[in-house]
Amino acid sequence: MAANRRSGAKARSAARLAAVQALYQMELAGTPLGAIIEEFTVFRLNRAPAEEAGEGTGTADEVNAALAEADRTYFSELLRGAVRRQREIDPLVDRTLATGWRLVRIDSTLRAIFRAAVFELMERVDVPARVIINEYINVAHAFFSDEHPKVVNGVLDHLARQLRPAEFAPPPVADGAREHDDT
């Protein structure tokens, strides 16, 4: 059972990575949603790692190998949801960015990360907010070696607390603990 959960989590992680790549490609190349889902599911996802990996051992090879294990359904859900809710997501992220930063001026990959992650925070209440934040920090590390993962952490933590306040509320104080505080 634990091995199934790990492989399921790995497949979802790969789906998140693929969704960010697809959102990036959609923005830069103007590829329509249906075409990008088909391209990724037919040519990039669930292929044998030997088909994807090149001779080198660089980050691109590692990313491509990870995509071989992606959950296609989760990938499609993330992509469709991020696109469907983009008009809600973008202003939320824009308001959360530090002063002087604008969503339209940040790196396209960061925009894709934020769109996929915020969609998950909005609709995938079955996935804990802290898990979503951690997953997209890992995605950011796949693309950036500088301060970008810290930006992802800060923005997503802020938005998660706004969108899912109950998950960040302090635990209730037990009755026994209250009695000792009155002394």
Coordinates of C-alpha atoms in Angstrom, one line a residue:
M1 CA 0.0 0.0 0.0
A2 CA 2.8 2.5 0.9
A3 CA 4.6 1.7 -2.4
N4 CA 1.3 2.5 -4.3
R5 CA 1.0 5.8 -2.5
R6 CA 4.6 6.7 -3.3
S7 CA 4.2 5.8 -7.0
G8 CA 1.0 7.8 -7.1
A9 CA 2.7 10.7 -5.5
K10 CA 5.5 10.5 -7.9
A11 CA 3.1 10.3 -10.8
R12 CA 1.3 13.5 -9.5
S13 CA 4.7 15.3 -9.1
A14 CA 5.5 14.4 -12.7
A15 CA 2.1 15.6 -13.8
R16 CA 2.7 19.0 -12.0
L17 CA 6.0 19.3 -13.8
A18 CA 4.4 18.5 -17.1
A19 CA 1.6 20.9 -16.5
V20 CA 4.0 23.8 -15.9
Q21 CA 5.9 22.9 -19.1
A22 CA 2.6 22.8 -21.0
L23 CA 1.4 26.1 -19.6
Y24 CA 4.8 27.6 -20.5
Q25 CA 4.6 26.3 -24.1
M26 CA 1.0 27.4 -24.4
E27 CA 1.9 31.0 -23.5
L28 CA 5.1 31.2 -25.6
A29 CA 3.9 29.3 -28.7
G30 CA 0.2 30.1 -28.5
T31 CA -0.6 26.4 -28.6
P32 CA -4.4 25.7 -28.0
L33 CA -5.3 23.7 -24.9
G34 CA -6.5 20.6 -26.7
A35 CA -3.5 20.4 -28.9
I36 CA -1.1 20.8 -26.0
I37 CA -2.8 18.0 -24.0
E38 CA -2.6 15.7 -27.0
E39 CA 1.0 16.5 -27.6
F40 CA 2.0 15.9 -24.1
T41 CA -0.1 12.7 -23.6
V42 CA 1.0 11.2 -26.9
F43 CA 4.6 12.3 -27.2
R44 CA 5.9 13.2 -23.7
L45 CA 4.0 11.4 -20.9
N46 CA 4.2 7.8 -19.9
R47 CA 7.0 6.9 -22.3
A48 CA 9.8 4.6 -21.3
P49 CA 12.6 6.6 -19.7
A50 CA 15.0 5.2 -22.3
E51 CA 13.0 6.9 -25.0
E52 CA 13.2 10.2 -23.3
A53 CA 16.6 10.3 -21.7
G54 CA 19.5 11.6 -23.9
E55 CA 23.1 10.7 -23.5
G56 CA 23.8 13.5 -21.0
T57 CA 22.8 13.6 -17.3
G58 CA 21.7 17.2 -17.2
T59 CA 18.6 18.7 -15.8
A60 CA 16.7 18.4 -19.1
D61 CA 17.3 14.7 -19.1
E62 CA 16.1 14.4 -15.5
V63 CA 13.0 16.4 -16.3
N64 CA 12.2 14.2 -19.3
A65 CA 12.7 11.0 -17.4
A66 CA 10.4 12.3 -14.7
L67 CA 7.7 13.0 -17.2
A68 CA 7.7 9.3 -18.2
E69 CA 5.9 8.6 -14.9
A70 CA 3.3 11.4 -15.1
D71 CA -0.4 10.8 -14.2
R72 CA -2.1 11.8 -17.4
T73 CA -5.5 12.4 -15.8
Y74 CA -4.0 14.7 -13.2
F75 CA -1.9 16.5 -15.8
S76 CA -5.0 17.2 -17.9
E77 CA -7.0 18.3 -14.8
L78 CA -4.3 20.8 -13.8
L79 CA -3.9 22.2 -17.3
R80 CA -7.6 22.6 -17.9
G81 CA -8.2 24.1 -14.5
A82 CA -5.3 26.5 -14.6
V83 CA -6.6 27.8 -18.0
R84 CA -10.2 27.9 -16.9
R85 CA -9.4 29.9 -13.8
Q86 CA -6.6 32.0 -15.1
R87 CA -8.6 35.2 -14.9
E88 CA -9.1 34.6 -11.2
I89 CA -5.6 33.3 -10.5
D90 CA -3.5 36.1 -12.2
P91 CA -4.9 39.0 -10.2
L92 CA -4.4 37.0 -6.9
V93 CA -0.8 36.3 -7.8
D94 CA -0.2 39.9 -9.0
R95 CA -1.4 41.3 -5.7
T96 CA 0.8 38.9 -3.8
L97 CA 4.0 39.6 -5.6
A98 CA 6.5 42.0 -3.9
T99 CA 6.2 45.7 -4.7
G100 CA 7.7 46.4 -8.1
W101 CA 7.0 42.9 -9.4
R102 CA 4.2 42.4 -11.9
L103 CA 3.0 39.1 -13.0
V104 CA 3.2 40.1 -16.7
R105 CA 6.9 41.0 -16.2
I106 CA 8.1 37.9 -14.4
D107 CA 9.6 34.8 -16.0
S108 CA 7.1 32.8 -18.1
T109 CA 8.0 29.6 -16.2
L110 CA 7.2 31.3 -12.9
R111 CA 3.8 32.4 -14.2
A112 CA 3.1 28.8 -15.2
I113 CA 4.2 27.5 -11.8
F114 CA 1.9 30.1 -10.1
R115 CA -1.1 29.3 -12.3
A116 CA -0.9 25.5 -11.8
A117 CA -0.2 25.8 -8.1
V118 CA -3.0 28.3 -7.3
F119 CA -5.5 26.3 -9.3
E120 CA -4.6 23.3 -7.1
L121 CA -4.9 25.5 -3.9
M122 CA -8.3 26.7 -5.1
E123 CA -9.9 23.4 -6.2
R124 CA -7.9 20.4 -5.0
V125 CA -8.9 20.5 -1.3
D126 CA -8.1 16.8 -1.1
V127 CA -4.4 17.8 -1.3
P128 CA -3.0 19.6 1.7
A129 CA -1.9 23.1 1.0
R130 CA 1.6 22.5 2.4
V131 CA 2.0 19.6 0.0
I132 CA 1.1 21.7 -2.9
I133 CA 3.5 24.5 -1.8
N134 CA 6.3 21.9 -1.4
E135 CA 5.6 20.3 -4.8
Y136 CA 5.8 23.6 -6.7
I137 CA 8.9 24.6 -4.9
N138 CA 10.4 21.4 -6.2
V139 CA 9.1 22.2 -9.7
A140 CA 10.8 25.6 -9.4
H141 CA 14.1 23.9 -8.4
A142 CA 13.8 21.8 -11.6
F143 CA 14.0 25.0 -13.7
F144 CA 15.9 27.5 -11.5
S145 CA 19.0 27.4 -9.3
D146 CA 18.7 31.0 -8.1
E147 CA 16.2 32.7 -5.8
H148 CA 13.1 31.8 -7.8
P149 CA 12.1 28.8 -5.6
K150 CA 12.1 31.2 -2.6
V151 CA 9.8 33.5 -4.5
V152 CA 7.5 30.6 -5.2
N153 CA 7.5 29.6 -1.6
G154 CA 6.7 33.1 -0.4
V155 CA 3.9 33.7 -2.9
L156 CA 2.3 30.3 -2.5
D157 CA 2.5 30.4 1.3
H158 CA 0.7 33.7 1.4
L159 CA -2.0 32.6 -1.1
A160 CA -2.5 29.3 0.7
R161 CA -3.1 31.1 4.0
Q162 CA -5.6 33.3 2.2
L163 CA -7.3 30.6 0.3
R164 CA -7.2 27.9 3.0
P165 CA -7.0 29.6 6.3
A166 CA -8.3 26.6 8.3
E167 CA -5.2 24.6 7.3
F168 CA -3.0 27.2 8.9
A169 CA -5.0 28.0 12.0
P170 CA -3.4 27.0 15.3
P171 CA -4.7 23.8 16.8
P172 CA -7.4 24.2 19.5
V173 CA -6.1 24.3 23.0
A174 CA -7.1 21.1 24.9
D175 CA -9.3 21.6 28.0
G176 CA -6.5 20.3 30.3
A177 CA -4.1 22.8 29.0
R178 CA -6.5 25.7 29.7
E179 CA -6.8 24.7 33.3
H180 CA -3.0 25.0 33.8
D181 CA -2.9 28.4 32.2
D182 CA -5.2 29.9 34.8
T183 CA -2.8 29.3 37.7

